mmCIF file of C-alpha atoms in Angstrom:
data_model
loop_
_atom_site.group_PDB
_atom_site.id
_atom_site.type_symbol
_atom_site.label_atom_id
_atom_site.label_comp_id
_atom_site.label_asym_id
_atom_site.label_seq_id
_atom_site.Cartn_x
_atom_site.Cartn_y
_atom_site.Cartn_z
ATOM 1 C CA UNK U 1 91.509 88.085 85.434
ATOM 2 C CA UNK U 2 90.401 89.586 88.672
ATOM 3 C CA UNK U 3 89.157 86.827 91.506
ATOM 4 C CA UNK U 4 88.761 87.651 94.901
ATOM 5 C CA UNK U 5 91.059 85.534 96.510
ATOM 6 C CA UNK U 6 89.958 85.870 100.623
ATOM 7 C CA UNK U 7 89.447 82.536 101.027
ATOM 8 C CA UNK U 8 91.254 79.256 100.200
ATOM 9 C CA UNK U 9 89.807 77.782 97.814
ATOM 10 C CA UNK U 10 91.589 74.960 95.421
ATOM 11 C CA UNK U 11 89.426 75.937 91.792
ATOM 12 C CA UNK U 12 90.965 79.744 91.999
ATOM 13 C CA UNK U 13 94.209 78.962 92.957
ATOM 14 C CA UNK U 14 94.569 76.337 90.237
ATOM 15 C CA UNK U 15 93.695 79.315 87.801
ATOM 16 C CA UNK U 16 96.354 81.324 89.056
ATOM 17 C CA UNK U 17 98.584 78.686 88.946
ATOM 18 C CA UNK U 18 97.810 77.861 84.887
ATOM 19 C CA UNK U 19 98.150 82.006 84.331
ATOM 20 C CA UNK U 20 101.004 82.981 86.185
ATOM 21 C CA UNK U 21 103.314 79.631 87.301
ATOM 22 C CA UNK U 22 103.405 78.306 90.669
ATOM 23 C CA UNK U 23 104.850 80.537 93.175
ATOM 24 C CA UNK U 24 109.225 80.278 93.906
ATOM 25 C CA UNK U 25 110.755 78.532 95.796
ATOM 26 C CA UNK U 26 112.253 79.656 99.277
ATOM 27 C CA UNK U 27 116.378 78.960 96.899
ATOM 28 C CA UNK U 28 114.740 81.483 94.182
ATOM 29 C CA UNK U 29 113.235 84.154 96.605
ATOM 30 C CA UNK U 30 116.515 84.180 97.283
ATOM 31 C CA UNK U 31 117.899 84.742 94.364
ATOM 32 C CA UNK U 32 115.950 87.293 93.326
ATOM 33 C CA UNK U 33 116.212 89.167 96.337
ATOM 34 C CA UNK U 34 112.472 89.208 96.993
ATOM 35 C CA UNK U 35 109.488 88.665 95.282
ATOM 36 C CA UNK U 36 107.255 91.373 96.661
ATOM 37 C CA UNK U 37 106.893 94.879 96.178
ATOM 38 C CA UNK U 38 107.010 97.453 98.818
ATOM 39 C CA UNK U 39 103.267 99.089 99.352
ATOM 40 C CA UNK U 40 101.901 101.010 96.770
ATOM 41 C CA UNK U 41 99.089 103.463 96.362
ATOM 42 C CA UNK U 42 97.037 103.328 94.065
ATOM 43 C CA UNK U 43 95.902 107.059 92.148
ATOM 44 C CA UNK U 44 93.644 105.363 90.001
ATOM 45 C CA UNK U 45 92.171 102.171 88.076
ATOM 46 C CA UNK U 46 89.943 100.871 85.761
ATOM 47 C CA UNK U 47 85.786 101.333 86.247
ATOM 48 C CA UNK U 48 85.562 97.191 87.507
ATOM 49 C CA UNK U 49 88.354 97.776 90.233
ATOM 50 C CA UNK U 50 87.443 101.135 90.834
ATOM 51 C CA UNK U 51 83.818 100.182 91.815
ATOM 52 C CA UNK U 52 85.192 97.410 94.625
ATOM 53 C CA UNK U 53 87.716 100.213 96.364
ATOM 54 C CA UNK U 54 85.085 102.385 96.537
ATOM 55 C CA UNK U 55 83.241 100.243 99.008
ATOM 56 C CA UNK U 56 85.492 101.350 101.670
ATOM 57 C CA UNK U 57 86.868 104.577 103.273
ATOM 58 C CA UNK U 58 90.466 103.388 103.727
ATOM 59 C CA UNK U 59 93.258 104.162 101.767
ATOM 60 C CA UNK U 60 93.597 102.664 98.420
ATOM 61 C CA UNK U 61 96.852 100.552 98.238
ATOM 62 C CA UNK U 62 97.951 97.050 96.585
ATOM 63 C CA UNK U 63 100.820 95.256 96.473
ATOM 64 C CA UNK U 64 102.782 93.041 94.016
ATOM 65 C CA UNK U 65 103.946 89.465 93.957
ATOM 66 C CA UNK U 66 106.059 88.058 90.522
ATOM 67 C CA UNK U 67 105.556 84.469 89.386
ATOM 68 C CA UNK U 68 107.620 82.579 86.849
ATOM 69 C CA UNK U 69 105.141 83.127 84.230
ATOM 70 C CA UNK U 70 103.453 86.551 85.719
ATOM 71 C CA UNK U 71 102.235 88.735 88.526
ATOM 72 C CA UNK U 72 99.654 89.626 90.607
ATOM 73 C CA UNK U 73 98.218 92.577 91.607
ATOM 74 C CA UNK U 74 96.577 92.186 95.636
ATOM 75 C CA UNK U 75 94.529 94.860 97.029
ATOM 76 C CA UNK U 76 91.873 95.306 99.777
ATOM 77 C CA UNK U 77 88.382 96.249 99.862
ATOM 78 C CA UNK U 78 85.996 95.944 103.441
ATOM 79 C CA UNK U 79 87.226 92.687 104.340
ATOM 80 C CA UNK U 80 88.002 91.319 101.013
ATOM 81 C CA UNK U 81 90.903 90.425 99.027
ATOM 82 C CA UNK U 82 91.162 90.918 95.805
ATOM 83 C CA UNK U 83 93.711 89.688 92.721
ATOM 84 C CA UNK U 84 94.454 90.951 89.585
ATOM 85 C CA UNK U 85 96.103 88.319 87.463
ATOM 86 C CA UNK U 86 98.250 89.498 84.582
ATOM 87 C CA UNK U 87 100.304 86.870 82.698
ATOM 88 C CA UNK U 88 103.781 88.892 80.963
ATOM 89 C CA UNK U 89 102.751 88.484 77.785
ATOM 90 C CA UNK U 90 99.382 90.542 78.637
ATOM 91 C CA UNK U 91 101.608 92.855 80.692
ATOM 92 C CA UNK U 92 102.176 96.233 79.640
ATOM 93 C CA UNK U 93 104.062 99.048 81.517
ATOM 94 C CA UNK U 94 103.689 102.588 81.385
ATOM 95 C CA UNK U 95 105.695 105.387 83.470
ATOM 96 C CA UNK U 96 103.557 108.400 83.025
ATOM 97 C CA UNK U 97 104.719 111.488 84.536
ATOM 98 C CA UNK U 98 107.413 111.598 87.432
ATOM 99 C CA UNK U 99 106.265 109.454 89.476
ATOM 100 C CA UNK U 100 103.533 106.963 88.431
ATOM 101 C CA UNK U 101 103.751 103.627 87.384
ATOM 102 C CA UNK U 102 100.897 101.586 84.935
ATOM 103 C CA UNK U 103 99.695 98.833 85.176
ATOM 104 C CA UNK U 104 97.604 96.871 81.932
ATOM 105 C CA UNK U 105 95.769 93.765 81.203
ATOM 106 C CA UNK U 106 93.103 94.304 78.647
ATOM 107 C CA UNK U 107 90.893 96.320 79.968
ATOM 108 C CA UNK U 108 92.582 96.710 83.782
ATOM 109 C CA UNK U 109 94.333 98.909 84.835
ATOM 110 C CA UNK U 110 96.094 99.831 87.820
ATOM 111 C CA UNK U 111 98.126 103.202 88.419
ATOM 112 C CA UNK U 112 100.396 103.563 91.779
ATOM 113 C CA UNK U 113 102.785 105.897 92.846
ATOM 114 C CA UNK U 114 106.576 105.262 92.354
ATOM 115 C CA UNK U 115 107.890 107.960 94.610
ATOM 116 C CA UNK U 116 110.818 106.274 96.741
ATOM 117 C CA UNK U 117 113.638 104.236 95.739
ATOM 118 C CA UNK U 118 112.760 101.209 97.102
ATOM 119 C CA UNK U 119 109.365 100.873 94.322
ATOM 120 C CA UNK U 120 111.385 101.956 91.540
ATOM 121 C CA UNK U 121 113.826 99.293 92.400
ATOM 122 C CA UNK U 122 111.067 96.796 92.566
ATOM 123 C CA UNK U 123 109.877 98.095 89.126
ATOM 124 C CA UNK U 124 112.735 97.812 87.320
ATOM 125 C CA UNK U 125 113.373 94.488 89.098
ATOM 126 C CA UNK U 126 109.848 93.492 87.385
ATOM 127 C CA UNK U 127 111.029 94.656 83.902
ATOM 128 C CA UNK U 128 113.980 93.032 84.169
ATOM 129 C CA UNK U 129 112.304 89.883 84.663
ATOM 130 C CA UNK U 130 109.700 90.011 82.198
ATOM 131 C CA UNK U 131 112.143 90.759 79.337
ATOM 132 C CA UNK U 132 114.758 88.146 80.240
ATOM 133 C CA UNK U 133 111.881 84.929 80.691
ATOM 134 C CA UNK U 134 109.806 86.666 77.431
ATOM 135 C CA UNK U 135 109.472 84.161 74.588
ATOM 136 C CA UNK U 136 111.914 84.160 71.882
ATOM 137 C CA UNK U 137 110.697 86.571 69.280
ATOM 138 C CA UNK U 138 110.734 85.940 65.108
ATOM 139 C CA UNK U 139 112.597 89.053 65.097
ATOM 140 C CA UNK U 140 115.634 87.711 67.597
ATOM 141 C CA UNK U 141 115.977 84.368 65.131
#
């Protein structure tokens, strides 16, 4: 689900809320030592979020905030903000090459750079996540 999200407005955070989980709290940031990724440029995307960073002449970044149930994907375009909601279970992670990290939700996509220590941290922070709070599977009765 992509929403811009520049201004505050109750209907589209309630969405996000139902697809991802309310955000932490302050004792879980905590806990997890963070729940947002360092920047990271983007190197390409999907036609939809292509056509809104296109709009612009700055550099193409986003970053990346985990919910219980989620993430979501923020990026900039003129003086918009922009939010790519993708619930785990529609998740799916790809590490092409040496350094490039994928992003998927149907038909989004999102691919960023993963060339310091820091992101790949973050990443495998994210995976981590995701597989321990996945549903229980037929296969793991």
């Amino acid at each position: 689900m992509l929403l811009n999200v520049s201004y505050n407005n109750k209907e589209i955070t309630r969405k996000i809320d139902v697809e991802v989980g309310k955000p932490f709290t302050l004792k879980e940031r905590f806990a997890l030592n963070g729940i947002g990724s360092p920047k990271l440029f983007i190197t390409e995307t999907s036609v939809a979020i292509r056509n809104l960073l296109i709009l612009d002449n700055n550099l193409d970044c986003c970053n990346i905030e985990l919910r219980p149930k989620g993430i979501i994907v923020r990026f900039r375009s003129l003086l918009e903000t922009y939010a790519l909601v993708i619930p785990y279970y529609k998740l799916t992670v790809y590490k092409s090459g040496i350094a490039i990290y994928s992003l998927h939700r149907d038909q989004y996509f999102i691919k960023v750079k993963s060339d310091t220590k820091a992101i790949q941290k973050f990443f495998r922070k994210l995976l981590d996540y995701k597989a321990d709070n996945a549903p229980t599977s037929i296969g793991d009765l």
